[in-house]
Every structure is written in structure tokens, then in C-alpha cells.
Short mmCIF file of C-alpha atoms in Angstrom, two decimals:
data_model
loop_
_atom_site.label_atom_id
_atom_site.label_comp_id
_atom_site.label_asym_id
_atom_site.label_seq_id
_atom_site.Cartn_x
_atom_site.Cartn_y
_atom_site.Cartn_z
CA MET A 443 -15.05 35.18 -0.34
CA ALA A 444 -11.92 35.45 -2.13
CA SER A 445 -10.95 32.14 -3.46
CA PRO A 446 -7.07 30.59 -2.09
CA LEU A 447 -4.20 30.89 -4.02
CA ALA A 448 -3.79 27.41 -5.07
CA ASP A 449 -7.17 27.97 -7.23
CA LYS A 450 -5.86 31.27 -8.81
CA LEU A 451 -2.57 29.70 -9.48
CA ARG A 452 -5.28 26.43 -10.99
CA PRO A 453 -2.86 26.07 -14.40
CA ARG A 454 -5.19 26.38 -17.73
CA ALA A 455 -2.47 24.44 -19.18
CA LEU A 456 -0.54 21.07 -20.10
CA GLU A 457 2.99 22.36 -19.80
CA ASP A 458 1.43 24.83 -17.02
CA VAL A 459 1.47 21.69 -14.98
CA VAL A 460 4.38 20.77 -12.42
CA GLY A 461 5.11 16.54 -12.33
CA GLN A 462 3.76 14.06 -13.70
CA SER A 463 5.93 14.08 -17.00
CA HIS A 464 4.82 9.91 -17.05
CA LEU A 465 2.12 10.42 -17.50
CA LEU A 466 2.13 14.19 -19.61
CA ALA A 467 5.93 14.88 -21.27
CA PRO A 468 5.22 14.93 -25.46
CA GLY A 469 5.36 11.02 -26.54
CA GLN A 470 3.84 10.28 -23.67
CA VAL A 471 0.13 8.18 -24.00
CA LEU A 472 -2.13 10.66 -21.64
CA ARG A 473 -0.14 13.05 -23.58
CA SER A 474 -0.91 11.97 -26.42
CA ILE A 475 -4.64 11.65 -25.82
CA ILE A 476 -5.19 14.73 -24.78
CA GLU A 477 -4.30 16.21 -28.45
CA GLY A 478 -5.60 14.13 -30.42
CA GLY A 479 -9.21 16.04 -28.98
CA THR A 480 -10.95 11.76 -28.19
CA ILE A 481 -11.31 11.26 -24.60
CA PRO A 482 -12.06 7.66 -24.10
CA ASN A 483 -13.01 6.99 -20.54
CA MET A 484 -10.92 7.83 -17.66
CA ILE A 485 -9.30 7.71 -14.12
CA PHE A 486 -6.54 9.02 -11.92
CA TYR A 487 -5.39 7.83 -9.23
CA GLY A 488 -3.49 9.29 -6.88
CA PRO A 489 -2.85 11.22 -3.24
CA SER A 490 -4.69 15.07 -2.72
CA GLY A 491 -2.78 18.09 -4.82
CA VAL A 492 -0.26 16.36 -7.65
CA GLY A 493 -3.16 17.43 -9.95
CA LYS A 494 -5.57 14.86 -11.07
CA THR A 495 -8.65 17.43 -10.44
CA THR A 496 -5.83 20.51 -12.66
CA VAL A 497 -5.49 17.35 -16.04
CA ALA A 498 -8.96 16.59 -15.52
CA ASN A 499 -10.95 19.88 -16.59
CA ILE A 500 -7.76 21.06 -18.82
CA ILE A 501 -8.89 17.31 -20.42
CA ALA A 502 -12.83 19.29 -19.55
CA ASN A 503 -11.95 22.48 -21.96
CA LYS A 504 -11.06 20.63 -24.72
CA ALA A 505 -14.09 18.43 -25.39
CA GLY A 506 -16.59 19.98 -27.29
CA LYS A 507 -19.20 18.36 -25.08
CA LYS A 508 -21.18 19.64 -22.54
CA LEU A 509 -19.84 19.49 -19.43
CA TYR A 510 -20.95 18.52 -15.51
CA ARG A 511 -19.18 17.91 -12.89
CA LEU A 512 -20.38 15.96 -8.89
CA ASN A 513 -18.51 15.29 -6.64
CA GLY A 514 -18.85 11.56 -4.67
CA THR A 515 -18.73 13.09 -1.48
CA THR A 516 -21.76 14.70 -1.77
CA ALA A 517 -23.19 13.45 -5.42
CA SER A 518 -26.84 11.21 -4.95
CA THR A 519 -28.30 9.03 -7.64
CA ALA A 520 -30.67 11.71 -7.92
CA ASP A 521 -28.39 14.29 -9.32
CA ILE A 522 -26.18 11.15 -11.83
CA LYS A 523 -30.57 10.15 -12.91
CA GLU A 524 -30.48 14.54 -13.52
CA ILE A 525 -27.26 13.80 -15.89
CA VAL A 526 -28.12 10.91 -17.89
CA SER A 527 -32.05 13.36 -18.77
CA GLN A 528 -29.65 16.10 -20.82
CA LEU A 529 -28.49 13.43 -22.81
CA ASP A 530 -31.89 14.03 -24.77
CA THR A 531 -31.61 17.52 -24.88
CA PHE A 532 -29.62 19.90 -27.99
CA GLU A 533 -27.05 21.01 -25.78
CA GLY A 534 -26.51 16.51 -24.98
CA ARG A 535 -26.75 15.66 -28.20
CA ASN A 536 -23.08 14.74 -28.92
CA GLY A 537 -22.90 13.00 -25.37
CA VAL A 538 -21.29 14.79 -22.32
CA VAL A 539 -18.66 14.68 -20.19
CA LEU A 540 -18.70 13.67 -16.74
CA TYR A 541 -15.54 14.98 -14.07
CA LEU A 542 -16.18 12.94 -10.56
CA ASP A 543 -13.75 13.84 -8.21
CA GLU A 544 -13.72 11.52 -5.89
CA ILE A 545 -15.32 8.71 -6.97
CA GLN A 546 -14.74 6.09 -4.58
CA TYR A 547 -17.87 7.61 -1.84
CA LEU A 548 -19.41 6.27 -4.50
CA ASN A 549 -21.55 3.31 -3.88
CA LYS A 550 -21.77 -0.03 -6.61
CA LYS A 551 -25.81 0.92 -7.30
CA GLN A 552 -24.76 5.07 -7.63
CA GLN A 553 -21.79 3.42 -10.57
CA GLN A 554 -24.44 1.19 -11.25
CA ASN A 555 -26.29 3.60 -13.28
CA LEU A 556 -23.52 5.02 -15.41
CA LEU A 557 -22.85 1.91 -17.09
CA GLU A 558 -24.78 1.50 -19.41
CA PHE A 559 -24.15 5.22 -19.89
CA ILE A 560 -20.63 4.99 -19.93
CA GLU A 561 -20.79 2.04 -22.36
CA ASN A 562 -22.51 3.37 -25.58
CA GLY A 563 -20.35 6.44 -25.48
CA SER A 564 -23.10 8.29 -24.68
CA ILE A 565 -21.06 9.85 -21.26
CA THR A 566 -17.45 10.25 -21.17
CA LEU A 567 -16.53 9.83 -17.91
CA ILE A 568 -13.24 11.63 -15.68
CA ALA A 569 -12.51 10.02 -12.47
CA SER A 570 -10.51 10.72 -9.84
CA THR A 571 -9.48 9.10 -6.59
CA THR A 572 -6.89 8.94 -3.84
CA GLU A 573 -8.19 5.25 -3.12
CA ASN A 574 -7.11 2.52 -4.97
CA PRO A 575 -9.34 2.34 -8.05
CA TYR A 576 -8.79 -2.03 -8.16
CA PHE A 577 -10.20 -1.48 -4.65
CA TYR A 578 -12.86 1.14 -4.46
CA VAL A 579 -14.83 1.10 -8.22
CA TYR A 580 -17.26 -1.08 -8.92
CA ASN A 581 -15.61 -3.88 -11.77
CA ALA A 582 -18.18 -3.47 -14.58
CA VAL A 583 -16.85 0.68 -14.10
CA LEU A 584 -13.21 -0.19 -13.63
CA SER A 585 -13.17 -2.37 -16.93
CA ARG A 586 -14.42 0.25 -19.25
CA CYS A 587 -11.78 2.97 -17.95
CA THR A 588 -7.89 3.28 -18.38
CA VAL A 589 -6.04 4.12 -15.19
CA PHE A 590 -3.42 6.65 -15.14
CA GLU A 591 -1.79 6.69 -11.90
CA PHE A 592 -0.48 10.03 -10.33
CA LYS A 593 2.36 10.39 -8.55
CA PRO A 594 3.90 12.93 -5.60
CA VAL A 595 5.94 15.44 -7.47
CA GLU A 596 8.96 15.63 -6.83
CA PRO A 597 10.18 19.29 -4.65
CA PRO A 598 12.02 20.64 -7.67
CA GLU A 599 8.90 20.61 -9.72
CA VAL A 600 6.86 21.35 -6.51
CA GLN A 601 10.04 24.58 -6.19
CA ARG A 602 8.62 25.92 -9.71
CA ALA A 603 4.97 26.45 -8.70
CA VAL A 604 6.30 28.33 -5.15
CA GLU A 605 7.84 30.13 -7.42
CA ARG A 606 5.95 31.32 -9.47
CA ALA A 607 3.29 31.87 -6.01
CA PHE A 608 5.43 33.81 -5.08
CA ARG A 609 5.84 36.38 -7.53
CA VAL A 610 1.79 35.83 -7.78
CA CYS A 611 1.85 38.04 -4.37
CA ALA A 612 4.80 40.12 -5.23
CA GLU A 613 2.43 41.49 -8.07
CA GLU A 614 -0.61 41.91 -5.11
CA TYR A 615 1.63 42.87 -2.14
CA PRO A 616 4.53 45.67 -3.26
CA GLY A 617 7.90 45.69 -1.40
CA LEU A 618 6.81 41.85 -0.65
CA THR A 619 10.37 39.95 -0.19
CA VAL A 620 11.52 36.33 0.11
CA GLU A 621 14.20 35.34 1.90
CA ASP A 622 17.04 32.73 0.48
CA GLY A 623 16.18 28.53 1.31
CA VAL A 624 12.34 29.76 1.58
CA ALA A 625 10.71 28.56 -1.58
CA GLU A 626 13.44 25.52 -1.66
CA HIS A 627 12.26 24.84 2.47
CA ILE A 628 8.51 24.60 1.67
CA SER A 629 9.02 22.27 -1.39
CA PHE A 630 10.83 19.14 0.04
CA SER A 631 7.87 19.86 3.33
CA CYS A 632 4.80 19.46 1.58
CA GLY A 633 5.09 15.62 0.70
CA GLY A 634 5.03 16.30 -3.22
CA ASP A 635 1.89 17.76 -2.39
CA VAL A 636 1.33 20.96 -4.43
CA ARG A 637 -1.25 21.81 -3.06
CA LYS A 638 0.14 21.70 0.72
CA ALA A 639 2.05 23.80 -0.37
CA LEU A 640 0.63 26.58 -2.41
CA ASN A 641 -0.92 26.68 0.49
CA ALA A 642 2.00 27.02 2.75
CA VAL A 643 3.11 30.22 0.40
CA GLU A 644 -0.42 31.89 0.72
CA MET A 645 -0.75 31.71 4.64
CA LEU A 646 3.18 32.54 4.65
CA VAL A 647 2.34 35.66 3.19
CA LEU A 648 -0.22 36.71 4.54
CA SER A 649 1.02 36.63 7.66
CA ALA A 650 3.60 39.12 6.30
CA VAL A 651 2.01 41.47 5.73
CA SER A 652 -0.05 41.19 8.41
CA SER A 653 2.78 41.80 9.92
CA SER A 654 4.45 44.34 9.26
CA GLU A 655 5.52 47.64 6.80
CA VAL A 656 7.52 45.99 5.14
CA PRO A 657 6.53 41.93 4.52
CA VAL A 658 9.03 39.57 4.68
CA ALA A 659 9.23 36.39 3.67
CA THR A 660 11.36 34.74 6.41
CA LEU A 661 12.66 31.22 6.07
CA GLN A 662 11.53 30.58 10.64
CA ALA A 663 8.02 31.78 9.40
CA ALA A 664 8.26 29.51 7.15
CA LYS A 665 8.74 26.59 8.52
CA GLU A 666 6.50 27.59 11.25
CA VAL A 667 3.69 27.23 8.39
CA SER A 668 4.77 24.37 6.45
CA GLN A 669 3.11 20.60 8.20
CA ARG A 670 5.35 19.78 10.20
CA SER A 671 6.89 16.08 7.58
CA SER A 672 6.24 15.70 4.79
CA ASN A 673 5.15 11.98 5.69
CA ARG A 674 2.17 10.96 3.82
CA TYR A 675 0.63 8.64 5.88
CA ASP A 676 -3.13 7.16 5.84
CA ARG A 677 -3.41 3.90 7.68
CA ASP A 678 -6.62 2.54 5.42
CA GLY A 679 -4.54 3.56 2.76
CA ASP A 680 -2.69 2.72 0.20
CA VAL A 681 0.50 3.32 1.48
CA HIS A 682 -0.52 2.13 4.96
CA TYR A 683 0.18 -1.28 3.54
CA ASP A 684 3.60 -0.04 0.60
CA LEU A 685 4.81 0.96 3.77
CA LEU A 686 4.65 -2.38 5.69
CA SER A 687 5.64 -3.92 2.69
CA ALA A 688 8.17 -1.94 1.89
CA LEU A 689 9.30 -2.54 5.47
CA GLN A 690 9.30 -6.62 5.95
CA LYS A 691 10.71 -7.09 2.85
CA SER A 692 13.58 -4.03 3.28
CA ILE A 693 14.24 -6.76 6.67
CA ARG A 694 13.64 -9.24 4.00
CA GLY A 695 16.67 -8.42 1.73
CA SER A 696 18.74 -7.81 4.40
CA ASP A 697 19.05 -3.52 4.13
CA GLU A 698 18.43 -2.52 7.82
CA ASN A 699 18.98 1.26 6.51
CA ALA A 700 15.84 0.85 4.43
CA ALA A 701 13.67 -0.91 6.55
CA LEU A 702 14.58 1.43 9.55
CA HIS A 703 13.32 3.90 7.87
CA TYR A 704 10.12 3.15 6.68
CA LEU A 705 9.57 2.08 10.57
CA ALA A 706 10.78 5.70 10.68
CA ARG A 707 8.19 6.74 8.64
CA LEU A 708 5.15 4.18 10.03
CA LEU A 709 6.42 5.46 14.12
CA ASP A 710 6.65 9.50 13.17
CA SER A 711 2.72 9.20 11.65
CA GLY A 712 2.05 7.25 14.87
CA ASP A 713 1.28 4.20 14.32
CA LEU A 714 2.55 1.41 16.92
CA ILE A 715 0.42 -1.76 16.72
CA SER A 716 0.90 -1.69 12.97
CA PRO A 717 5.08 -2.20 12.28
CA CYS A 718 5.14 -4.87 15.73
CA ARG A 719 2.77 -6.66 14.02
CA ARG A 720 4.73 -6.46 10.48
CA ILE A 721 8.07 -7.04 11.96
CA LEU A 722 6.99 -10.39 14.25
CA VAL A 723 5.85 -11.52 11.37
CA CYS A 724 8.96 -11.44 9.54
CA ALA A 725 10.66 -12.96 12.98
CA SER A 726 9.44 -16.01 11.97
CA GLU A 727 8.58 -16.13 7.77
CA ASP A 728 12.00 -14.21 7.23
CA ILE A 729 14.65 -15.53 9.43
CA GLY A 730 12.46 -18.57 10.63
CA LEU A 731 14.42 -22.17 11.40
CA ALA A 732 17.76 -19.86 10.30
CA TYR A 733 17.47 -18.26 13.80
CA PRO A 734 15.01 -19.59 15.45
CA MET A 735 15.72 -17.47 18.81
CA ALA A 736 14.61 -14.52 16.70
CA VAL A 737 10.88 -15.31 17.02
CA VAL A 738 11.67 -14.80 21.04
CA VAL A 739 14.09 -11.85 20.93
CA VAL A 740 11.61 -10.04 18.51
CA LYS A 741 8.81 -10.74 20.88
CA THR A 742 10.13 -9.07 23.94
CA CYS A 743 11.13 -5.63 22.51
CA ILE A 744 7.58 -5.14 20.13
CA ASP A 745 5.57 -5.96 24.45
CA ALA A 746 8.83 -2.94 26.17
CA ALA A 747 8.27 -0.85 23.16
CA MET A 748 4.09 -1.60 24.26
CA GLN A 749 4.57 -0.60 27.25
CA LEU A 750 6.81 1.98 27.13
CA GLY A 751 4.92 4.02 23.95
CA LEU A 752 6.12 6.59 22.09
CA PRO A 753 8.75 7.88 20.90
CA GLU A 754 10.80 5.41 23.25
CA ALA A 755 9.42 2.53 21.85
CA ARG A 756 11.20 3.21 18.29
CA ILE A 757 14.13 2.17 20.20
CA PRO A 758 13.34 -1.61 20.88
CA LEU A 759 11.74 -1.79 17.30
CA ALA A 760 15.12 -0.08 16.48
CA GLU A 761 16.75 -3.60 17.57
CA ALA A 762 14.16 -5.64 16.89
CA VAL A 763 14.22 -4.75 13.37
CA ILE A 764 18.13 -4.62 12.64
CA LEU A 765 18.15 -8.11 14.31
CA LEU A 766 15.76 -9.20 12.46
CA CYS A 767 18.04 -7.06 9.14
CA THR A 768 21.36 -8.72 10.17
CA ALA A 769 20.19 -12.63 11.29
CA PRO A 770 20.23 -15.10 8.63
CA LYS A 771 16.99 -16.04 6.49
CA SER A 772 15.07 -19.21 5.65
CA ASN A 773 11.41 -19.31 4.95
CA SER A 774 11.86 -23.24 5.06
CA ALA A 775 9.11 -23.15 7.37
CA ASN A 776 6.71 -21.03 5.39
CA VAL A 777 6.74 -22.46 2.34
CA ALA A 778 6.74 -25.64 4.75
CA ILE A 779 3.34 -24.93 5.49
CA ASP A 780 2.15 -23.93 2.87
CA ALA A 781 2.61 -26.45 0.93
CA ALA A 782 0.72 -28.72 3.56
CA LEU A 783 -1.80 -26.51 3.39
CA ALA A 784 -2.48 -26.61 -0.28
CA ASP A 785 -2.59 -30.29 -0.26
CA VAL A 786 -5.37 -30.35 2.77
CA ARG A 787 -6.73 -27.85 0.65
CA LYS A 788 -7.11 -29.88 -2.65
CA GLY A 789 -8.62 -32.72 -1.10
CA LYS A 790 -5.54 -34.31 -0.14
CA TYR A 791 -5.19 -35.61 3.44
CA GLY A 792 -6.08 -39.26 3.49
CA ASP A 793 -7.23 -40.55 6.79
CA VAL A 794 -4.75 -41.39 10.12
CA PRO A 795 -2.99 -44.66 9.84
CA PRO A 796 -4.38 -46.73 12.27
CA HIS A 797 -1.12 -47.57 14.71
CA LEU A 798 -1.05 -43.78 15.44
CA LYS A 799 -5.34 -43.01 15.75
CA ASP A 800 -6.01 -42.49 19.66
CA GLY A 801 -5.41 -45.79 21.68
CA HIS A 802 -6.65 -44.48 25.45
CA TYR A 803 -10.38 -45.89 25.70
CA GLY A 804 -12.56 -49.09 25.86
CA GLY A 805 -12.77 -50.98 23.14
CA ALA A 806 -9.80 -48.93 20.93
CA ASN A 807 -7.41 -52.64 20.39
CA LYS A 808 -11.50 -53.81 19.27
CA LEU A 809 -11.61 -51.23 16.40
CA GLY A 810 -7.81 -51.38 15.89
CA ARG A 811 -7.27 -48.41 17.85
CA ALA A 812 -2.89 -47.42 18.00
CA ILE A 813 -2.06 -51.08 17.22
CA GLY A 814 1.58 -51.53 16.13
CA TYR A 815 2.67 -48.14 17.51
CA LYS A 816 6.88 -47.73 17.69
CA TYR A 817 7.11 -45.35 20.68
CA PRO A 818 10.41 -44.26 19.44
CA HIS A 819 12.10 -43.48 23.05
CA ASP A 820 12.00 -47.39 23.33
CA PHE A 821 14.39 -46.75 20.17
CA GLY A 822 16.93 -44.24 21.34
CA GLY A 823 14.88 -41.02 20.31
CA TRP A 824 13.86 -42.53 16.49
CA VAL A 825 12.16 -45.30 14.97
CA GLU A 826 11.40 -45.85 10.72
CA GLN A 827 6.94 -45.89 10.04
CA GLN A 828 4.72 -44.10 9.20
CA TYR A 829 3.18 -41.48 10.13
CA LEU A 830 1.35 -39.80 7.65
CA PRO A 831 -1.83 -40.78 5.41
CA ASP A 832 -1.22 -43.69 3.00
CA GLU A 833 -2.32 -41.53 -0.15
CA LEU A 834 0.47 -39.37 1.14
CA ARG A 835 2.68 -41.57 2.76
CA ASP A 836 5.92 -39.53 0.24
CA ARG A 837 4.76 -36.60 0.25
CA VAL A 838 7.68 -33.74 1.84
CA TYR A 839 6.54 -30.65 2.69
CA TYR A 840 9.99 -29.26 4.58
CA HIS A 841 13.07 -28.81 2.53
CA PHE A 842 16.53 -27.89 4.90
CA GLY A 843 17.41 -24.35 4.24
CA GLN A 844 20.97 -23.37 3.28
CA ASN A 845 21.66 -22.19 6.47
CA LYS A 846 24.28 -22.95 9.31
CA THR A 847 20.90 -23.81 12.45
CA GLU A 848 19.23 -25.95 9.65
CA GLN A 849 22.63 -27.50 8.21
CA ALA A 850 23.63 -28.65 11.54
CA ALA A 851 19.44 -30.17 11.89
CA LEU A 852 19.82 -31.83 8.79
CA ALA A 853 23.44 -33.82 10.12
CA TYR A 854 21.36 -34.49 12.81
CA ARG A 855 18.94 -36.51 11.43
CA HIS A 856 20.89 -37.80 9.25
CA GLN A 857 22.95 -39.29 12.08
CA GLN A 858 19.62 -39.73 13.76
CA ARG A 859 18.48 -42.69 10.90
CA ALA A 860 22.06 -43.57 9.99
CA PRO A 861 21.88 -47.80 10.40
CA LYS A 862 23.03 -49.25 14.37
CA PRO A 863 25.33 -51.92 14.10
CA GLU A 864 22.59 -53.32 16.50
CA GLN A 865 19.39 -52.58 13.63
CA LYS A 866 21.38 -54.30 11.29
#
């Protein structure tokens, strides 16, 4: 069975790797480590198709140690024990390098089996993962490794790999021609995934060769074989939370264009519920008392979106996002409740003042409940009396925000509590 084009073109030297210049450019830490020849325990973290396995292979090939490969999706405890058993053999006398792909799929016990040998240097671990290792890798393993983050490859860098792939294909299929714009389109449509781009090249070439004696890779065909969108998304992964975080921070920062961009990426992936929840949170957390009606309007937009479903849901959600971006901002309510919760969690709550306790039962007066309570409406809406427990009587949680609505409320507060003639 013929190897996929992506495997045939897998770089064998660092100079052939596209992208990851922040790691592999001359003078960068990872490049220096590789060239230095001493291999520490490492974890490569990043999305699929960006060179993690390629770089790991290059490093492993440079090592003067026995190389073993495991994949976390299929590896068992027995596989790990078999590798450990090789440490006492002639081949393992200098230690071994274990390249462990998709380490996040190993359970805690499997990862623990490696600890002793990683720590004493018998096994050098080079692991790769598409998931955040700080969430999915056992802490004891993580603390013994250096994490390097791989990023999606930029389109110009992907295009280098795509053009190289077409040159290789042209050698195999003489007469193959490629229309202008094909390489660029594939490079931009792969979402920074070089493997995806090379797979698209392979499909395009095979289609052209099978359909004509004079094979031509056309732009129209490239659009058909390329995946629909470059949008990376995983509802359970980092990208999901990164997009939601970017959406909220863009709303908070009053940048409606950025917020609409992140909303579009979430909706384009088919996720409707997550952005709805986050937008509703923003209405209270970030706009809050500066525009109290925002949460009412946003809730209405979200209800409409949920009833409509996609694609029409995009319209009321866009309204909600633009409204929140252009509205005045206040987090005073959020700060206030967090401050109150902090006191409660520290055990600072005290007893409810007696005059505030429930007095609607027989014997309440004998217990001193509700005695001395002043009914504010009998005093024009406000009367001075203590509401907080004695231990917290002077505590201030809420501070009026510097926006029109809250400043109007503050002015009313001052007016309400100003001494009245009859109270002098």
C-alpha cells in the first residue's frame, strides 16, 4: 500500500520543517537543544499537522540511544513495561528514547510507570499532544519535562510545503500542470495544518490524473477537495475556550468587529449554545449596572436565536453582541458579589442583627426577634439603621461605577440620605 503524500514528504532535517520559527529558528531554545545533542524530556503541545511528530522524529534520529515509539491511543501498560525491560539489555545500555505520541490518552497509572525511569535518565521522553498538557498530563510527569508549544503554520509557510508537493507529484506524473492560485488557495484553506494541505494536494492530483490524459490541477477542483473552512474547533479542547474567552474580552473591550469575528467562528463550527451562554454572562458581568436593561435585551435575542436555530440565529446574536460592545461598561456588581463571597468563605459573616430577624411567629418577642426594626417606608423610603452583622458593620462591597446610570443612582442615594428638616 502506497504511503500518503504527507508521509513521503515528511522532513528529515530541521531546515525542511515549515513554520515553528519561534522554536526552530537559529538561536531559539529548542533548536539549540537539538543541535547540542543532549536531549531532555520534552512535551510538544499543539494542534494536528503542525510538525510535532516530524520534529520529534528528527530529534530521535539524532540521539545515540535506542528509539521506541508508542501511541497513547493504543499503548498498554505491558508495552511500557516491555520498553523498561530493555534497559537491562545490551541495546539499552545507554538508555532509550521513547517517542510517545498522543500522551494525553495514557491513564494516570500508565504515566506513573514511566516516572522512575524518566527521573533517573534511563528513559528520555519525547511526547506530543494536541491537548493542553497542564490539564491532561500527570503533574509528576509534567514537572520532569519541558513543554514546547507548536502553533498553526502561517499560509506562506504552508505554501512552501504545498509547492514542494506539487513538484514531487509532477515528477511522478509527467505533464501535470497546476493553475495559478491553487497552491495559495490550499494554503489558506487548511487552517495552518500542513498535513491537511498535503492531503488536499494528493486528492487534487489523483483526481486530475484519473480524469484526463493531460492532468491539470484546477482552482475549481482545489476548492472542491479542500476542506470547507480553515476554522479550527474542538468543543472539548483549548480552541473552544480560547474562542469564548476572546469573544468575551472583545465585548468587554468594546470591539464589536473582533467580537463578531469570534462569534462567527463559533457559529461556523455549529456551536450555538456556548456563545449564547457567554454573551448572556457578558450582559451582567461586563455591562451590568451601566445599562441594566442589557441583560433583558440580550436574553430576548438569545431566546430568539434558540428558537430560530442556525443559520438564522446568527442575526439576533449579532444584535446582542453589537449592543453589548457599544454599551457602557461596569463590573461593579461582579466585584461587589465576589468581595462579599470572599468574606463569607473566610468565615466572616457573624450573626444577623436581632432587629432584622424573623418575628412572624409566637414567642419571637421573648427571644428579642425583630424588636426595634424601622420600616423604611414609614420614613419616606430610607431610615438609618444597621443591616450588616456587627463584625462587618462598616464593610463596603459595592462601589458605584463611573457611568451615567450608576452615578445617577449615587446622586439619588445622596439625596435620599440627606438630612431632612423634620429630622434635624
